[in-house]
Every structure is written in C-alpha cells, then in structure tokens.
Amino acid sequence: MVDQRFAVSVHIMTVLAFENCSRGSLMTSEKLASSIRTNPTVVRRLVARLTDANLVRSYKGKSGGIELARKADEISLRDIYSASSEKTLLKARNKRPARQCPVSCSMGKLMKDVIDGVETNSMDYLAKISLADLAAKVSKE
C-alpha cells in the first residue's frame, strides 16, 4: 500500500494552501515540520520532490521558505501522489509459476489486470480532489 510520503506531502501542501503561501508569502520547513510533528529534514526531502514536480517553489537562505508554485485549485492529489510516491498502490507476487498448475501460470496476467484497474481508478479519484478542496475543509477552530 501507499507509504507515508504521500500523506506527509499532502499535509505539507495543505498547510501551504491553508496559509495561502504563494507569491512571496513563505513557510519554513521548521514550521511545516512542527505541524506534521516530524523532523525538518523529512520535510525538506519531500519539498525537493514537490519542487521537482513544479508544485512548490523553495528558496534557500535566512529569509527563505516554501510557497505553492500554482494556485491550490490547480493542484490535484494525483499531482501530489505522482510527485511523492514511486510505488504503485498494489504489487503482485514475484514468484515463478508452478508450470503444472494453470492457475499459477495465469496469476501474473490476472493480477496485472487487477492492479492496473485499481491504479487507474485510484488515480482518477485523486485527480478529482484539488488541494483547495482540502484546505477549505480545514477546521479554523
């Protein structure tokens, strides 16, 4: 299943959207790490991936920080997933089939079809949810 990088990346991006960090309004990795309750190094590694995907801009130095590279309604969870995760949601067993068993010989193809379907449906679902949708649901209490 999905590792923590996706969840933490969504957290980072939601903080940036909620705090309206764009066009010069910057957030530090330390402040993000405090919100996520993790180490700033973890945040910086994920921010590097998000920067490579053109989802955020990161500025170094004393007055540096992180901001959204696009409007929150232009960033989907699919974008964030693609930037932060290198794995598929599911993985088939990687064993040689037992040649005497037709089921064993067919499982690779059968599972590939299932996994492709799950992946396609999941990515379609994530594409429908924008970062702005999540930020709008944050309780301001």
PDB file of C-alpha atoms in Angstrom:
ATOM      1  CA  MET A   1       0.000   0.000   0.000  1.00  0.00           C
ATOM      2  CA  VAL A   2       0.915   3.676  -0.028  1.00  0.00           C
ATOM      3  CA  ASP A   3       3.813   4.760   2.143  1.00  0.00           C
ATOM      4  CA  GLN A   4       3.805   7.797   4.435  1.00  0.00           C
ATOM      5  CA  ARG A   5       5.411  10.115   1.872  1.00  0.00           C
ATOM      6  CA  PHE A   6       2.069  10.759   0.189  1.00  0.00           C
ATOM      7  CA  ALA A   7       0.261  11.579   3.442  1.00  0.00           C
ATOM      8  CA  VAL A   8       3.064  13.854   4.641  1.00  0.00           C
ATOM      9  CA  SER A   9       3.271  15.550   1.227  1.00  0.00           C
ATOM     10  CA  VAL A  10      -0.479  16.199   1.292  1.00  0.00           C
ATOM     11  CA  HIS A  11      -0.056  17.646   4.790  1.00  0.00           C
ATOM     12  CA  ILE A  12       2.732  19.967   3.581  1.00  0.00           C
ATOM     13  CA  MET A  13       0.705  21.117   0.601  1.00  0.00           C
ATOM     14  CA  THR A  14      -2.469  21.612   2.644  1.00  0.00           C
ATOM     15  CA  VAL A  15      -0.623  23.807   5.155  1.00  0.00           C
ATOM     16  CA  LEU A  16       0.741  25.909   2.295  1.00  0.00           C
ATOM     17  CA  ALA A  17      -2.720  26.231   0.744  1.00  0.00           C
ATOM     18  CA  PHE A  18      -4.459  26.922   4.061  1.00  0.00           C
ATOM     19  CA  GLU A  19      -1.900  29.592   5.000  1.00  0.00           C
ATOM     20  CA  ASN A  20      -2.104  30.982   1.433  1.00  0.00           C
ATOM     21  CA  CYS A  21       1.647  30.627   0.927  1.00  0.00           C
ATOM     22  CA  SER A  22       2.093  31.901  -2.594  1.00  0.00           C
ATOM     23  CA  ARG A  23       3.565  34.939  -4.318  1.00  0.00           C
ATOM     24  CA  GLY A  24       6.109  35.765  -1.649  1.00  0.00           C
ATOM     25  CA  SER A  25       4.302  34.503   1.440  1.00  0.00           C
ATOM     26  CA  LEU A  26       6.706  31.782   2.566  1.00  0.00           C
ATOM     27  CA  MET A  27       6.562  28.949   5.092  1.00  0.00           C
ATOM     28  CA  THR A  28       9.688  27.451   6.644  1.00  0.00           C
ATOM     29  CA  SER A  29      10.423  23.737   6.759  1.00  0.00           C
ATOM     30  CA  GLU A  30      10.698  24.056  10.553  1.00  0.00           C
ATOM     31  CA  LYS A  31       7.136  25.395  10.831  1.00  0.00           C
ATOM     32  CA  LEU A  32       5.862  22.693   8.460  1.00  0.00           C
ATOM     33  CA  ALA A  33       7.703  20.021  10.458  1.00  0.00           C
ATOM     34  CA  SER A  34       6.072  21.323  13.647  1.00  0.00           C
ATOM     35  CA  SER A  35       2.615  20.976  12.091  1.00  0.00           C
ATOM     36  CA  ILE A  36       3.372  17.460  10.836  1.00  0.00           C
ATOM     37  CA  ARG A  37       5.242  16.517  14.004  1.00  0.00           C
ATOM     38  CA  THR A  38       8.286  15.306  12.161  1.00  0.00           C
ATOM     39  CA  ASN A  39      11.866  16.348  11.546  1.00  0.00           C
ATOM     40  CA  PRO A  40      12.530  19.324   9.200  1.00  0.00           C
ATOM     41  CA  THR A  41      14.864  17.050   7.204  1.00  0.00           C
ATOM     42  CA  VAL A  42      11.887  14.836   6.294  1.00  0.00           C
ATOM     43  CA  VAL A  43      10.020  17.931   5.116  1.00  0.00           C
ATOM     44  CA  ARG A  44      12.995  19.149   3.070  1.00  0.00           C
ATOM     45  CA  ARG A  45      13.328  15.793   1.284  1.00  0.00           C
ATOM     46  CA  LEU A  46       9.662  15.824   0.316  1.00  0.00           C
ATOM     47  CA  VAL A  47       9.776  19.504  -0.630  1.00  0.00           C
ATOM     48  CA  ALA A  48      12.614  18.650  -3.026  1.00  0.00           C
ATOM     49  CA  ARG A  49      10.311  16.150  -4.767  1.00  0.00           C
ATOM     50  CA  LEU A  50       7.428  18.624  -4.817  1.00  0.00           C
ATOM     51  CA  THR A  51       9.766  21.285  -6.223  1.00  0.00           C
ATOM     52  CA  ASP A  52      10.946  18.936  -8.975  1.00  0.00           C
ATOM     53  CA  ALA A  53       7.278  18.406  -9.901  1.00  0.00           C
ATOM     54  CA  ASN A  54       6.704  22.193 -10.032  1.00  0.00           C
ATOM     55  CA  LEU A  55       4.145  22.063  -7.234  1.00  0.00           C
ATOM     56  CA  VAL A  56       6.108  24.292  -4.848  1.00  0.00           C
ATOM     57  CA  ARG A  57       8.945  26.782  -5.021  1.00  0.00           C
ATOM     58  CA  SER A  58      11.653  26.664  -2.403  1.00  0.00           C
ATOM     59  CA  TYR A  59      14.020  29.489  -1.534  1.00  0.00           C
ATOM     60  CA  LYS A  60      17.184  28.979   0.492  1.00  0.00           C
ATOM     61  CA  GLY A  61      18.767  31.311   2.984  1.00  0.00           C
ATOM     62  CA  LYS A  62      17.849  33.287   6.065  1.00  0.00           C
ATOM     63  CA  SER A  63      14.689  34.749   4.542  1.00  0.00           C
ATOM     64  CA  GLY A  64      13.914  31.627   2.522  1.00  0.00           C
ATOM     65  CA  GLY A  65      10.977  29.300   2.680  1.00  0.00           C
ATOM     66  CA  ILE A  66       8.427  27.412   0.641  1.00  0.00           C
ATOM     67  CA  GLU A  67       5.411  28.546  -1.347  1.00  0.00           C
ATOM     68  CA  LEU A  68       2.927  26.997  -3.756  1.00  0.00           C
ATOM     69  CA  ALA A  69       4.049  27.194  -7.372  1.00  0.00           C
ATOM     70  CA  ARG A  70       0.459  27.194  -8.641  1.00  0.00           C
ATOM     71  CA  LYS A  71      -2.954  28.047  -7.273  1.00  0.00           C
ATOM     72  CA  ALA A  72      -4.337  25.442  -4.882  1.00  0.00           C
ATOM     73  CA  ASP A  73      -7.301  24.750  -7.157  1.00  0.00           C
ATOM     74  CA  GLU A  74      -4.866  23.856  -9.952  1.00  0.00           C
ATOM     75  CA  ILE A  75      -3.115  21.138  -7.909  1.00  0.00           C
ATOM     76  CA  SER A  76      -4.754  17.729  -7.506  1.00  0.00           C
ATOM     77  CA  LEU A  77      -3.989  14.955  -5.085  1.00  0.00           C
ATOM     78  CA  ARG A  78      -2.909  12.962  -8.130  1.00  0.00           C
ATOM     79  CA  ASP A  79      -0.213  15.583  -8.775  1.00  0.00           C
ATOM     80  CA  ILE A  80       0.983  15.257  -5.194  1.00  0.00           C
ATOM     81  CA  TYR A  81       0.879  11.453  -5.290  1.00  0.00           C
ATOM     82  CA  SER A  82       2.857  11.362  -8.535  1.00  0.00           C
ATOM     83  CA  ALA A  83       5.478  13.692  -7.082  1.00  0.00           C
ATOM     84  CA  SER A  84       5.849  11.984  -3.723  1.00  0.00           C
ATOM     85  CA  SER A  85       5.444   8.272  -4.398  1.00  0.00           C
ATOM     86  CA  GLU A  86       7.457   5.995  -6.589  1.00  0.00           C
ATOM     87  CA  LYS A  87       5.465   2.847  -5.903  1.00  0.00           C
ATOM     88  CA  THR A  88       2.209   1.558  -7.277  1.00  0.00           C
ATOM     89  CA  LEU A  89      -0.647   1.116  -4.828  1.00  0.00           C
ATOM     90  CA  LEU A  90      -0.526  -2.673  -5.125  1.00  0.00           C
ATOM     91  CA  LYS A  91       2.145  -5.115  -6.122  1.00  0.00           C
ATOM     92  CA  ALA A  92       1.819  -8.633  -7.472  1.00  0.00           C
ATOM     93  CA  ARG A  93       3.753 -11.528  -6.017  1.00  0.00           C
ATOM     94  CA  ASN A  94       7.024 -12.019  -7.821  1.00  0.00           C
ATOM     95  CA  LYS A  95       7.366 -15.812  -7.879  1.00  0.00           C
ATOM     96  CA  ARG A  96       7.886 -18.125 -10.815  1.00  0.00           C
ATOM     97  CA  PRO A  97       4.676 -20.015 -11.576  1.00  0.00           C
ATOM     98  CA  ALA A  98       4.344 -23.725 -10.912  1.00  0.00           C
ATOM     99  CA  ARG A  99       4.289 -24.986 -14.524  1.00  0.00           C
ATOM    100  CA  GLN A 100       1.948 -27.888 -13.724  1.00  0.00           C
ATOM    101  CA  CYS A 101      -0.758 -25.504 -12.400  1.00  0.00           C
ATOM    102  CA  PRO A 102      -2.866 -23.458 -14.869  1.00  0.00           C
ATOM    103  CA  VAL A 103      -3.932 -21.072 -12.099  1.00  0.00           C
ATOM    104  CA  SER A 104      -0.331 -20.436 -11.073  1.00  0.00           C
ATOM    105  CA  CYS A 105       0.615 -19.832 -14.716  1.00  0.00           C
ATOM    106  CA  SER A 106      -2.258 -17.348 -15.147  1.00  0.00           C
ATOM    107  CA  MET A 107      -1.879 -15.352 -11.930  1.00  0.00           C
ATOM    108  CA  GLY A 108       0.677 -12.885 -13.288  1.00  0.00           C
ATOM    109  CA  LYS A 109      -1.666 -11.725 -16.056  1.00  0.00           C
ATOM    110  CA  LEU A 110      -4.753 -11.850 -13.831  1.00  0.00           C
ATOM    111  CA  MET A 111      -3.140  -9.759 -11.099  1.00  0.00           C
ATOM    112  CA  LYS A 112      -1.664  -7.293 -13.601  1.00  0.00           C
ATOM    113  CA  ASP A 113      -5.179  -6.564 -14.867  1.00  0.00           C
ATOM    114  CA  VAL A 114      -6.489  -6.146 -11.304  1.00  0.00           C
ATOM    115  CA  ILE A 115      -3.592  -3.931 -10.260  1.00  0.00           C
ATOM    116  CA  ASP A 116      -3.871  -1.795 -13.408  1.00  0.00           C
ATOM    117  CA  GLY A 117      -7.593  -1.306 -12.715  1.00  0.00           C
ATOM    118  CA  VAL A 118      -7.048  -0.326  -9.078  1.00  0.00           C
ATOM    119  CA  GLU A 119      -4.259   2.056 -10.051  1.00  0.00           C
ATOM    120  CA  THR A 120      -6.322   3.699 -12.826  1.00  0.00           C
ATOM    121  CA  ASN A 121      -9.401   4.100 -10.636  1.00  0.00           C
ATOM    122  CA  SER A 122      -7.362   5.437  -7.727  1.00  0.00           C
ATOM    123  CA  MET A 123      -5.520   7.977  -9.873  1.00  0.00           C
ATOM    124  CA  ASP A 124      -8.811   9.099 -11.447  1.00  0.00           C
ATOM    125  CA  TYR A 125     -10.252   9.577  -7.951  1.00  0.00           C
ATOM    126  CA  LEU A 126      -7.221  11.549  -6.738  1.00  0.00           C
ATOM    127  CA  ALA A 127      -7.364  13.739  -9.859  1.00  0.00           C
ATOM    128  CA  LYS A 128     -10.858  14.891  -8.845  1.00  0.00           C
ATOM    129  CA  ILE A 129      -9.717  16.275  -5.480  1.00  0.00           C
ATOM    130  CA  SER A 130      -7.927  19.609  -5.507  1.00  0.00           C
ATOM    131  CA  LEU A 131      -5.656  20.998  -2.850  1.00  0.00           C
ATOM    132  CA  ALA A 132      -8.138  23.869  -2.494  1.00  0.00           C
ATOM    133  CA  ASP A 133     -10.850  21.294  -1.648  1.00  0.00           C
ATOM    134  CA  LEU A 134      -8.776  20.026   1.272  1.00  0.00           C
ATOM    135  CA  ALA A 135      -7.739  23.471   2.510  1.00  0.00           C
ATOM    136  CA  ALA A 136     -11.384  24.556   2.505  1.00  0.00           C
ATOM    137  CA  LYS A 137     -12.243  21.670   4.850  1.00  0.00           C
ATOM    138  CA  VAL A 138      -9.641  22.567   7.487  1.00  0.00           C
ATOM    139  CA  SER A 139     -11.321  23.497  10.757  1.00  0.00           C
ATOM    140  CA  LYS A 140     -10.314  27.017  11.771  1.00  0.00           C
ATOM    141  CA  GLU A 141     -11.055  26.494  15.463  1.00  0.00           C
TER     142      GLU A 141
END
